[in-house]
Coordinates of C-alpha atoms and ligand atoms in Angstrom, one line a residue:
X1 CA 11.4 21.6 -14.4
X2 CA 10.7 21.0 -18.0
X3 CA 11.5 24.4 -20.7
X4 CA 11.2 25.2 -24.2
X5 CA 15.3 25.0 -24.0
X6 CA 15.0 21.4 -22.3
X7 CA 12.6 20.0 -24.6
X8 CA 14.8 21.5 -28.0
X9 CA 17.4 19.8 -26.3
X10 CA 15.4 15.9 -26.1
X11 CA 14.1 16.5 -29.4
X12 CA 17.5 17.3 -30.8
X13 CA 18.2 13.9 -29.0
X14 CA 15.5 11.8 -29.6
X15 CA 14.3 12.4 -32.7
X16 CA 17.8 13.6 -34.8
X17 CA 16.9 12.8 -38.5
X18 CA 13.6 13.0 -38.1
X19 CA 11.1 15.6 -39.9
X20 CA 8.7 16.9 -37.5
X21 CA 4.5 16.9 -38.0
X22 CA 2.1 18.2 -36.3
X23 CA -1.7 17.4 -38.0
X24 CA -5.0 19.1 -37.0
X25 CA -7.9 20.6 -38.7
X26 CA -8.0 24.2 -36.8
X27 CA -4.8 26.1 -37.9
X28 CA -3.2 27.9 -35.0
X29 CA -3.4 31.1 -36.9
X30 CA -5.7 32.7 -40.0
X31 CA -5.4 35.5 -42.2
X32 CA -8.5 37.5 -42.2
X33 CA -9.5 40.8 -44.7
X34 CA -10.5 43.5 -42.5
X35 CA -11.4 46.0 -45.5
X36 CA -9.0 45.8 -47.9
X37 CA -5.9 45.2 -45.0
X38 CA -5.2 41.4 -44.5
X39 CA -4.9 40.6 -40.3
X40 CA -3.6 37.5 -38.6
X41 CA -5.3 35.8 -35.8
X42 CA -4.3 33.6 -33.7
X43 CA -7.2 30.7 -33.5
X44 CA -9.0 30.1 -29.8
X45 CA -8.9 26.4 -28.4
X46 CA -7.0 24.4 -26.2
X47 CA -5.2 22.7 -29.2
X48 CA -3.6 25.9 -30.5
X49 CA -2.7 27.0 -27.0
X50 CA -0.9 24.2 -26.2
X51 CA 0.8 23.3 -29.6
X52 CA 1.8 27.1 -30.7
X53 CA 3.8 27.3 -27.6
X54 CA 5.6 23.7 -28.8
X55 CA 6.1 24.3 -32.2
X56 CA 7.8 27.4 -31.6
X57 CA 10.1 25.9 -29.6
X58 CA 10.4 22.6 -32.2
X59 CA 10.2 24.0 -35.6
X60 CA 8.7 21.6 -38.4
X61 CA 5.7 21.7 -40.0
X62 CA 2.0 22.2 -38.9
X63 CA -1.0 20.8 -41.4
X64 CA -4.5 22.6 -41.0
X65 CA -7.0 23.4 -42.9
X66 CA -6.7 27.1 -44.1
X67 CA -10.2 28.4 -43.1
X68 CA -9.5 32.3 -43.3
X69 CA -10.7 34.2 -46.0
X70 CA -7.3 35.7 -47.2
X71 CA -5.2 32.5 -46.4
X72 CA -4.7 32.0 -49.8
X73 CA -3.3 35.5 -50.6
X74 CA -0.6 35.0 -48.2
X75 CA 0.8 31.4 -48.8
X76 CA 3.6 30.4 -50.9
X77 CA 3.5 28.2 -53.8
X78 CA 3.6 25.0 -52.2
X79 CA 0.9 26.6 -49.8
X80 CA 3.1 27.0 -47.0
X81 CA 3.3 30.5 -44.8
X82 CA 6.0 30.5 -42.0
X83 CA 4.5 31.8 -38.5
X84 CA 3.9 33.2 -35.9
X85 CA 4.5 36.5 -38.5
X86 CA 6.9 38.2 -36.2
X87 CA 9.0 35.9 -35.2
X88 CA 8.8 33.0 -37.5
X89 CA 9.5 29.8 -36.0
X90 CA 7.5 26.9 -38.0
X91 CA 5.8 26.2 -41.7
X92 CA 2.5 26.5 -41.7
X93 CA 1.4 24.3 -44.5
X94 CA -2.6 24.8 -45.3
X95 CA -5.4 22.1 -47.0
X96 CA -8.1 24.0 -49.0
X97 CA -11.8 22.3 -48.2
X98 CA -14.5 22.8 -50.4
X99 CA -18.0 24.2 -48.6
X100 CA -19.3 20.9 -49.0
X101 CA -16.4 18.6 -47.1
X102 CA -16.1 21.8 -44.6
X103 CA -20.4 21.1 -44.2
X104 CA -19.9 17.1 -44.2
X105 CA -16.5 16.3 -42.4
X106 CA -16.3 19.6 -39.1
X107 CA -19.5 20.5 -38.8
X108 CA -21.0 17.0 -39.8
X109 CA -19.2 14.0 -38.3
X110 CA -16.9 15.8 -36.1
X111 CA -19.0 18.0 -35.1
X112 CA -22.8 16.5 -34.7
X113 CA -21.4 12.9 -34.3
X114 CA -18.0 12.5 -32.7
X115 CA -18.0 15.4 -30.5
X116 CA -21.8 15.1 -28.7
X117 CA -20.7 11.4 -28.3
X118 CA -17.5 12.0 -26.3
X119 CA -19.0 14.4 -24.3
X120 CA -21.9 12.7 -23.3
X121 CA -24.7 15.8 -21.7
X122 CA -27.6 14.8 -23.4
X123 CA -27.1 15.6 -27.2
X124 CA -28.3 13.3 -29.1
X125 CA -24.9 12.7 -31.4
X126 CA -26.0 12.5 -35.6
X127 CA -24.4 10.0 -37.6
X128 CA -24.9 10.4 -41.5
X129 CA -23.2 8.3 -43.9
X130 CA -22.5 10.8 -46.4
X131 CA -20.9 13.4 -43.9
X132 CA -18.7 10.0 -42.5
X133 CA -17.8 9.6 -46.2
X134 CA -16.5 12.8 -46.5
X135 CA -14.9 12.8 -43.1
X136 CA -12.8 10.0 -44.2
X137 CA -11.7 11.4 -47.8
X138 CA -11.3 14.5 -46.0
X139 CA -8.7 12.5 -43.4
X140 CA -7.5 10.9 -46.7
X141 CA -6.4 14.9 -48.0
X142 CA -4.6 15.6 -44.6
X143 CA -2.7 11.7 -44.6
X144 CA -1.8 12.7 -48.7
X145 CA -0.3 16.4 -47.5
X146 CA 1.8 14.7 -44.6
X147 CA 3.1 11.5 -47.6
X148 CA 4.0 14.1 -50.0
X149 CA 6.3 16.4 -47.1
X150 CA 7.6 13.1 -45.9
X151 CA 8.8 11.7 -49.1
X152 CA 11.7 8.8 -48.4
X153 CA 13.0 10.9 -45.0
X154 CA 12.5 9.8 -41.9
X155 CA 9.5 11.5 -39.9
X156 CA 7.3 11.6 -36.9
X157 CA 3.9 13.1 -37.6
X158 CA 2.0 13.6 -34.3
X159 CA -1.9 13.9 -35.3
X160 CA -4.6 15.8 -32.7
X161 CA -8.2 15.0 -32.0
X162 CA -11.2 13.6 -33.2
X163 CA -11.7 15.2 -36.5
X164 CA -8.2 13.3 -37.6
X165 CA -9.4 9.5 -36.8
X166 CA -8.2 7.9 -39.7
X167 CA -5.1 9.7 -40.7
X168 CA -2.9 7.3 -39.6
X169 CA -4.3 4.4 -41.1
X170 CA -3.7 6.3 -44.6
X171 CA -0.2 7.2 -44.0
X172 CA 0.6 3.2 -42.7
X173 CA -1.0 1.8 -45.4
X174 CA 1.6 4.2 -47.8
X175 CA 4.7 4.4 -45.7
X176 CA 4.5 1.9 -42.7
X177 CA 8.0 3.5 -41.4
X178 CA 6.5 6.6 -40.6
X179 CA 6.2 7.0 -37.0
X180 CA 2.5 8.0 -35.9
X181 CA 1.1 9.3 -32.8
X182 CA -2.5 11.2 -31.8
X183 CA -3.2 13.1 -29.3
X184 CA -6.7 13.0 -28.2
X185 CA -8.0 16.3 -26.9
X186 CA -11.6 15.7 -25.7
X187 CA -12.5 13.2 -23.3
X188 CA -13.1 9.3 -24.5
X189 CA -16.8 8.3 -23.7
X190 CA -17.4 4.8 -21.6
X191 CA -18.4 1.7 -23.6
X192 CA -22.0 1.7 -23.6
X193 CA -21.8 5.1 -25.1
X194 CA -19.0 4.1 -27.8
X195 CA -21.1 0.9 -28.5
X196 CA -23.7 3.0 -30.4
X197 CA -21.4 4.8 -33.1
X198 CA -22.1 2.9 -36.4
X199 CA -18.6 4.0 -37.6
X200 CA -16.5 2.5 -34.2
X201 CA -14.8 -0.3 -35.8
X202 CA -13.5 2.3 -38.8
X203 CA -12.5 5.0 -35.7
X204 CA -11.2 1.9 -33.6
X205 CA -8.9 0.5 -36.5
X206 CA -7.8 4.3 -37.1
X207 CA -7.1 5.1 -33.9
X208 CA -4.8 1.6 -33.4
X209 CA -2.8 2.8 -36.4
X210 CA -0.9 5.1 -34.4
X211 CA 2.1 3.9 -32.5
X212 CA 1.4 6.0 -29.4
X213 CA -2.2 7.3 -28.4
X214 CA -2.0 10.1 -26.1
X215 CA -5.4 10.8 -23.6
X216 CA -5.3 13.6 -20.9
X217 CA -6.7 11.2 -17.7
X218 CA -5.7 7.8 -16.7
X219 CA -9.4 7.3 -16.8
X220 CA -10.0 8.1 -20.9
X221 CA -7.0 5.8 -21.5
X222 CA -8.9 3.2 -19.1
X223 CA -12.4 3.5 -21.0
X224 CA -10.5 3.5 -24.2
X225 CA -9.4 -0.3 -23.8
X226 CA -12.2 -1.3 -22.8
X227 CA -13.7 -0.5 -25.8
X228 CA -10.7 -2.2 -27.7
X229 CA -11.6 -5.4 -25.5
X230 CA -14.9 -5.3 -26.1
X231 CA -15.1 -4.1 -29.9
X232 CA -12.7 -5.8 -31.9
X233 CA -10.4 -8.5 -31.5
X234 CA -8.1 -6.9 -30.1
X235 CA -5.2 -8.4 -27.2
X236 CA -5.1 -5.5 -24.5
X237 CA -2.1 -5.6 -22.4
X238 CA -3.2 -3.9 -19.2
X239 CA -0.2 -3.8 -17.0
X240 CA 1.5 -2.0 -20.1
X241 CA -1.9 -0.4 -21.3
X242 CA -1.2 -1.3 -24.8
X243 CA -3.3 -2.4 -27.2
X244 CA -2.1 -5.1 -30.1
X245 CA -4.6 -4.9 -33.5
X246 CA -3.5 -6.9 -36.5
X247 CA -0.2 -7.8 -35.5
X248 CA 0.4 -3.6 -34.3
X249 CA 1.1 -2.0 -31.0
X250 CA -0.4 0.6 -30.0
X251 CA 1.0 2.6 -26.2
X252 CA -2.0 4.3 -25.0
X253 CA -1.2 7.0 -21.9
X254 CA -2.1 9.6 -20.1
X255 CA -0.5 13.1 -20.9
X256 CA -2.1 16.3 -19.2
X257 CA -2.1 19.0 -21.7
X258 CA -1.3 22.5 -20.2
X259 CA 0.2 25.7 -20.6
X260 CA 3.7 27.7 -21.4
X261 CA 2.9 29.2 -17.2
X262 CA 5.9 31.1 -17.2
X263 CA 4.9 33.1 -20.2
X264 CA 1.4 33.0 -19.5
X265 CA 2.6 34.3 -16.1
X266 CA 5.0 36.9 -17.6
X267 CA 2.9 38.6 -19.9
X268 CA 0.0 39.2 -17.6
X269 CA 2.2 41.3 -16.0
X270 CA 3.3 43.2 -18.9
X271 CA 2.4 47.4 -18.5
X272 CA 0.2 47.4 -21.3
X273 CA -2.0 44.5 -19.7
X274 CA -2.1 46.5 -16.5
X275 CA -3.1 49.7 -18.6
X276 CA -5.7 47.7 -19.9
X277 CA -7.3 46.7 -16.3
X278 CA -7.8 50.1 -15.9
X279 CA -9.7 50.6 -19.1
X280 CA -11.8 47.6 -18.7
X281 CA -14.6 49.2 -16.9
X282 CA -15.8 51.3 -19.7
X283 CA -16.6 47.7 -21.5
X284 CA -18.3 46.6 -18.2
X285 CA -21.0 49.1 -18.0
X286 CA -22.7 48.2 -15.1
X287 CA -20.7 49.5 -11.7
X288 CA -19.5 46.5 -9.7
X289 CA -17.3 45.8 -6.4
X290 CA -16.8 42.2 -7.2
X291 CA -16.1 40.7 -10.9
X292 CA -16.6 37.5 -12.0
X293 CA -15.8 36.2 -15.3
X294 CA -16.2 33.7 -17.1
X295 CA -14.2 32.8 -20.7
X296 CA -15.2 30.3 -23.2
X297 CA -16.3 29.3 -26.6
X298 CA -19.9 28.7 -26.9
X299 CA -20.9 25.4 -26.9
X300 CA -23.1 23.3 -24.8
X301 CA -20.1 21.2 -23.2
X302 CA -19.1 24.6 -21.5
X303 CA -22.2 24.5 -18.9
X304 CA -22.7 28.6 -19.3
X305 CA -27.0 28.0 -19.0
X306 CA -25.6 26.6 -15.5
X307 CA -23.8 29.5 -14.9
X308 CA -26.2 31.8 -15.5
X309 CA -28.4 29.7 -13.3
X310 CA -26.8 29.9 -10.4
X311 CA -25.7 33.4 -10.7
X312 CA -29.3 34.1 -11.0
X313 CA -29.6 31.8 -7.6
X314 CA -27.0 33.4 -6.2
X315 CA -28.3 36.7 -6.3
X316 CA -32.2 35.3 -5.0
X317 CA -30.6 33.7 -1.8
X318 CA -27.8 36.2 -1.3
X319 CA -29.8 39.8 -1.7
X320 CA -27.0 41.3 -0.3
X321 CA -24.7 41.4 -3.4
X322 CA -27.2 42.9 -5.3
X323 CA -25.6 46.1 -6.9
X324 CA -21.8 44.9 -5.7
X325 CA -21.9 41.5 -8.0
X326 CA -21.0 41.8 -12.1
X327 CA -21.0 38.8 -13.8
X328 CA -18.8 39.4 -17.4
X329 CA -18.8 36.4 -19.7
X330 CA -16.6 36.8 -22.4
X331 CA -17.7 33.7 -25.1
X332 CA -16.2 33.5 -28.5
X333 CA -19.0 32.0 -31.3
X334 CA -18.3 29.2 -32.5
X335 CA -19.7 26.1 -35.1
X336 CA -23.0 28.5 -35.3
X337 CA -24.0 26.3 -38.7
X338 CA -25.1 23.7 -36.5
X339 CA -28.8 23.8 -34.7
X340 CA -27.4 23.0 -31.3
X341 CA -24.8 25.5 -31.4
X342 CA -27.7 28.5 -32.7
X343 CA -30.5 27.4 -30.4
X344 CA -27.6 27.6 -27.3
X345 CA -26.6 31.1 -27.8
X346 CA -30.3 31.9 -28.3
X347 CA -30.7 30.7 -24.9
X348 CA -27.9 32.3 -23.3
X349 CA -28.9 35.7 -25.0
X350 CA -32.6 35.3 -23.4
X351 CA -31.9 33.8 -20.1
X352 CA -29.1 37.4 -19.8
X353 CA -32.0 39.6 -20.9
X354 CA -34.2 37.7 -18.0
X355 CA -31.8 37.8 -15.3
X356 CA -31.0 42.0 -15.9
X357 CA -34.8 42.5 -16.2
X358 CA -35.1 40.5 -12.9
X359 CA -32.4 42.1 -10.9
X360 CA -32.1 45.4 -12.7
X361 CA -32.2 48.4 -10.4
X362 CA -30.7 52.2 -11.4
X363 CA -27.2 52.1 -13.7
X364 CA -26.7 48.2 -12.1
X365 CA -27.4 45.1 -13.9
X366 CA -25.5 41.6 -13.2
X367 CA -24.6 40.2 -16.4
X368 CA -22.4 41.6 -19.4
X369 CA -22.4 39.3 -22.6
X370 CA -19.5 39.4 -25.0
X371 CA -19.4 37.5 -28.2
X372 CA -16.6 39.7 -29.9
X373 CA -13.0 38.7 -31.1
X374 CA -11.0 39.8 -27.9
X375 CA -7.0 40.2 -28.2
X376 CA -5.1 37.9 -25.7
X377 CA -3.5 40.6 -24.0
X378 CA -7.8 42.1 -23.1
X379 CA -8.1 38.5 -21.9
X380 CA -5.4 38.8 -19.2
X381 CA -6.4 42.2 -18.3
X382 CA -9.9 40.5 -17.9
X383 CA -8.3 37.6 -15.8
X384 CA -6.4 40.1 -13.8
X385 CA -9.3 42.5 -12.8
X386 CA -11.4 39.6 -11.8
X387 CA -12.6 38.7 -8.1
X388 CA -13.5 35.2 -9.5
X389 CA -13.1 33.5 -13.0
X390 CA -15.8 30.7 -13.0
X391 CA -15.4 27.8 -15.4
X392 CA -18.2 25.1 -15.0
X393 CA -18.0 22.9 -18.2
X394 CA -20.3 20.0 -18.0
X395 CA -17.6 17.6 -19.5
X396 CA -14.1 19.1 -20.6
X397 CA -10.9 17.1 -21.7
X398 CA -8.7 19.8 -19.6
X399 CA -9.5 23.1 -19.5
X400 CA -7.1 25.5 -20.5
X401 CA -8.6 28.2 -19.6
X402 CA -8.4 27.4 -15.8
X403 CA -5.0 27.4 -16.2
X404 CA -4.1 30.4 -17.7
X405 CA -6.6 32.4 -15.0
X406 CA -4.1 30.7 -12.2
X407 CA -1.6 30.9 -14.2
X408 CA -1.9 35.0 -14.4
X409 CA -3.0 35.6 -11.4
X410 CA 0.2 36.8 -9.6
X411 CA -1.7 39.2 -7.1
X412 CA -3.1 36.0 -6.3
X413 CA -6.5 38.2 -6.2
X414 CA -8.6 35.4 -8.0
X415 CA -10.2 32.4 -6.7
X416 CA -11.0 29.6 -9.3
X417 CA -14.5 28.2 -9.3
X418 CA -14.0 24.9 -11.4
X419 CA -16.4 21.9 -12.3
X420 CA -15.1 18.7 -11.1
X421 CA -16.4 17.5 -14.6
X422 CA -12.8 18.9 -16.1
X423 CA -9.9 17.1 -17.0
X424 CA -8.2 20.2 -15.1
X425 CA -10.4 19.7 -11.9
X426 CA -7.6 16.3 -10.8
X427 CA -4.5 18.7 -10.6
X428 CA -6.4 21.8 -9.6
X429 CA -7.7 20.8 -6.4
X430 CA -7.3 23.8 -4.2
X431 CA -9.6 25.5 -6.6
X432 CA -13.7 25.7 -5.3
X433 CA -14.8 22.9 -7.1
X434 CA -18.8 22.5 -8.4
X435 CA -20.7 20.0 -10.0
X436 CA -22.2 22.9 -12.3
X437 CA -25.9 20.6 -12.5
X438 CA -26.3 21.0 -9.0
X439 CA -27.4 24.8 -9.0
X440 CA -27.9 25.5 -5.3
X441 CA -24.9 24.2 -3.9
X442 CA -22.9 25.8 -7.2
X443 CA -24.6 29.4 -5.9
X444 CA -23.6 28.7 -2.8
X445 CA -19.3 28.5 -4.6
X446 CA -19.6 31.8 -5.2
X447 CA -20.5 33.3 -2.0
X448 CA -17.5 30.8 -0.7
X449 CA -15.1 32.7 -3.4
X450 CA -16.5 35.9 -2.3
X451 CA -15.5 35.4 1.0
X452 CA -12.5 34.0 1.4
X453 CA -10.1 35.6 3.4
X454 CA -6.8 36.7 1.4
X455 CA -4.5 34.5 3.6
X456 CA -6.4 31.4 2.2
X457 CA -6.9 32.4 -1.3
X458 CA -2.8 33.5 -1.1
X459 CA -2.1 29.8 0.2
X460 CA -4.5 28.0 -2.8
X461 CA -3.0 30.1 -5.4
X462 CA -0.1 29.7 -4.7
X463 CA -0.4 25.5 -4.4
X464 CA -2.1 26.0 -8.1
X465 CA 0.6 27.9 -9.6
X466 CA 3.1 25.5 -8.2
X467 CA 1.4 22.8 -9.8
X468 CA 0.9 23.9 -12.8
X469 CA 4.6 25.3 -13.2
X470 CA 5.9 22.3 -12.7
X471 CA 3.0 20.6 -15.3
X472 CA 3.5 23.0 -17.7
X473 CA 3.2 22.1 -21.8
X474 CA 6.8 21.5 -22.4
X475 CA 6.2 18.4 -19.9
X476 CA 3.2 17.4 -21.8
X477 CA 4.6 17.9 -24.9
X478 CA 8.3 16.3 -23.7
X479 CA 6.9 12.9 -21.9
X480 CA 4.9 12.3 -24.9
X481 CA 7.7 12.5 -27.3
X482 CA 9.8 10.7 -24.9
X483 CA 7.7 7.5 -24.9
X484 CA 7.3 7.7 -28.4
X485 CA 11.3 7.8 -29.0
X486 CA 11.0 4.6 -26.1
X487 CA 9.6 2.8 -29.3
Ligands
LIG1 O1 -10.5 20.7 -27.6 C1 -11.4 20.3 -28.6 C2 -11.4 21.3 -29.8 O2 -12.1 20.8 -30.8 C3 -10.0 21.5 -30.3 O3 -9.7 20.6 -31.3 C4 -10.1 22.9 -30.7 O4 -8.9 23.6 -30.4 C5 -11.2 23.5 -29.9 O5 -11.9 22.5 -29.5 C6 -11.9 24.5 -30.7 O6 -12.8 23.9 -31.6 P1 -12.9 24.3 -33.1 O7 -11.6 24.0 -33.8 O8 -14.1 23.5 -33.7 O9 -13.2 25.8 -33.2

């Protein structure tokens, strides 16, 4: 069983001398005004999850863009703040972006290009040749930050995701002996969707900079040489899945992101997150027997239109949960400067209003919407109280958030509905899995998780929890340093 002690340990081993990097452009924690008082929050996202719990247990140094509006008021003078505040583990170094590389390089290539392209549900991706520009001096800033901590020491600087596809290729060309790895968080699209970005040679050639490329499935890795095979000339090694790109090899693997379970596990169980279940129904206003919940930042990928859908279903074809059933879907805002992002909460806003008007009958309504900041410790009280936590992404990398609802569930009260469209969905099979486009029979899930006897949700919890215990971050974040140091 792999622990934050046993991974210090192999790292102490495997990479002694080394400095340690971690790049990505959401920092895992801002510094926000509230009034005149400066707050620290910790950012939402599968990335920060993961790597938060890792760099705690590591130490070294974590390059993000500082995107709160008091980050500056808090750094030192080589921009640097140590964190987590109260028990400081790691340096914190931040990158300053003007408006127009934050407009041009996250919400422009990352986020209207490369992201509706790797998730492939029918946004049409954008790709504009000044916001590409400014993606790549943008990666240029990040490579700079990483040259200048690294001067002449030995280090390992271990990239994340798609907004960070040419950092390597900047730090090569500069110091060749720095060790470079990414970890790519979303899922990897199949050639004939790769084929149409005008920019894939560039990402390609970025991408192959890296010594070890990290995907959470066999099957991104798999779609991922293909592309190399097909793209550039490139010699793909299958047997090794390696790829070999201007006389450099890249390792391309699978490595299942997860969670710190024990902890997760540990502090839902904490008295103040029980005292919180009790309080939660005076933010669900509706009464209710059975709770559902669903938690997620908005975005189109997450499938919450098809949620709503077949809760609305749900209720037509099963009358008798009318009055018993509360939907509560807890959705942080997110990227709301871009169209598709806007015109989605719209939506979920006016398809809410025209389910309640719908089913609306004395003090009961079926579906609570709440867009505001939550503290982690409401969010396990939410998991806790809940009947069912549905999760029903159209296409997700992994899906943290599965995890942590298993993970905290140690009444083992909860059943998981989950979309087989997760990267979470392979090692979470005792969960009720959906396709979350096929309404009816994903109405029908939640009668199934209604009605499950306790013996058989007790036995599928139980299997989950195992699994996920013994998949738990410090694996992910140990084999991945462990083929690296294999190098
Ligand atoms: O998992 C994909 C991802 O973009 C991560 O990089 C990030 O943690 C999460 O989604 C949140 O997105 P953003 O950083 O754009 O708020």
């Amino acid at each position: 069983m792999w622990t934050k002690e046993n991974l210090q340990e192999m790292l102490k081993q495997k990479l002694e001398g080394y400095q340690f990097m971690v790049v990505s452009n959401r920092e895992p924690y801002s510094h926000e005004y509230e009034g005149r008082k400066i707050k620290c929050f910790k950012a939402i996202g599968g990335l920060v999850t993961a790597l938060d719990s890792v760099l705690q247990s590591t130490g070294g140094t974590w390059i993000a863009y500082g995107s709160g509006d008091a980050d500056k008021d808090v750094v030192d003078k080589n921009d640097i703040v140590r964190m987590p505040v109260n028990n400081p583990r790691y340096n914190l170094k931040r990158i300053w972006l003007t408006k127009e590389e934050e407009n041009d390089f996250y919400y422009g290539y990352s986020n209207q290009a490369l992201w509706p392209l790797c998730h492939i549900v029918y946004r049409q991706p954008l790709f504009n040749v000044s916001h590409y520009n400014t993606y790549l001096n943008v990666n240029k800033k990040f490579a700079a930050a990483v040259l200048d901590i690294a001067g002449k020491e030995k280090s390992f600087v271990w990239t994340q995701d798609y907004q960070m596809c040419l950092v390597a290729k900047f730090i090569k060309e500069a110091n060749p002996g720095i060790i470079t790895a990414l970890f790519w968080h979303i899922p990897w699209p199949n050639p004939e969707v790769f084929r149409i970005c005008p920019q894939k040679i560039e990402i390609m050639e970025g991408l192959l900079s890296n010594d070890l490329l990290g995907f959470h499935i066999h099957y991104h890795c798999h779609r991922f040489l293909e592309a190399c095979e097909q793209e550039i000339e490139a010699k793909v090694q299958w047997e090794e899945m390696s790829v070999t790109y201007k006389g450099h090899t890249t390792l391309v693997r699978p490595f299942p992101i997860s969670i710190d379970t024990q902890n997760v596990a540990s502090q839902a169980n904490l008295h103040f997150v029980k005292n919180e279940i009790d309080n939660l129904p005076d933010e669900i206003d509706p009464p209710y027997e059975i709770l559902a919940v669903g938690v997620d930042r908005i975005d189109y990928t997450k499938g919450i239109v098809e949620k709503l859908y077949a809760i609305d279903r749900f209720l037509e074809k099963y009358p008798q949960y009318q009055g018993r059933f509360v939907f509560f879907q807890q959705g942080a805002l997110s990227r709301l400067h871009i169209k598709y992002y806007k015109e989605y909460i719209d939506r979920i806003q006016a398809l809410t209003e025209e389910i309640n008007w719908k089913y609306r009958c004395g003090k009961w309504y079926p579906i609570v919407l709440n867009n505001r900041r939550t503290e982690y410790y409401r969010q396990l009280a939410l998991y806790r109280a809940a009947d069912i936590c549905i999760v029903s992404s159209l296409h997700d990398g992994m899906n943290l958030v599965s995890k942590e609802f298993v993970a905290s569930n140690t009444d083992f009260k909860g059943m998981l509905i989950l979309s087989k469209f997760t990267g979470a969905s392979r090692e979470l099979k005792e969960a009720i899995l959906i396709n979350p486009y096929d309404i009816e029979n994903f109405a029908d899930s939640i009668k199934e998780a209604i009605e499950l006897s306790q013996d058989e949700k007790t036995s599928r919890v139980k299997k989950m929890q195992e699994t996920i215990e013994e998949n738990n971050v410090y694996k992910w974040a140990g084999k991945f340093i462990e083929n690296l140091a294999k190098l």
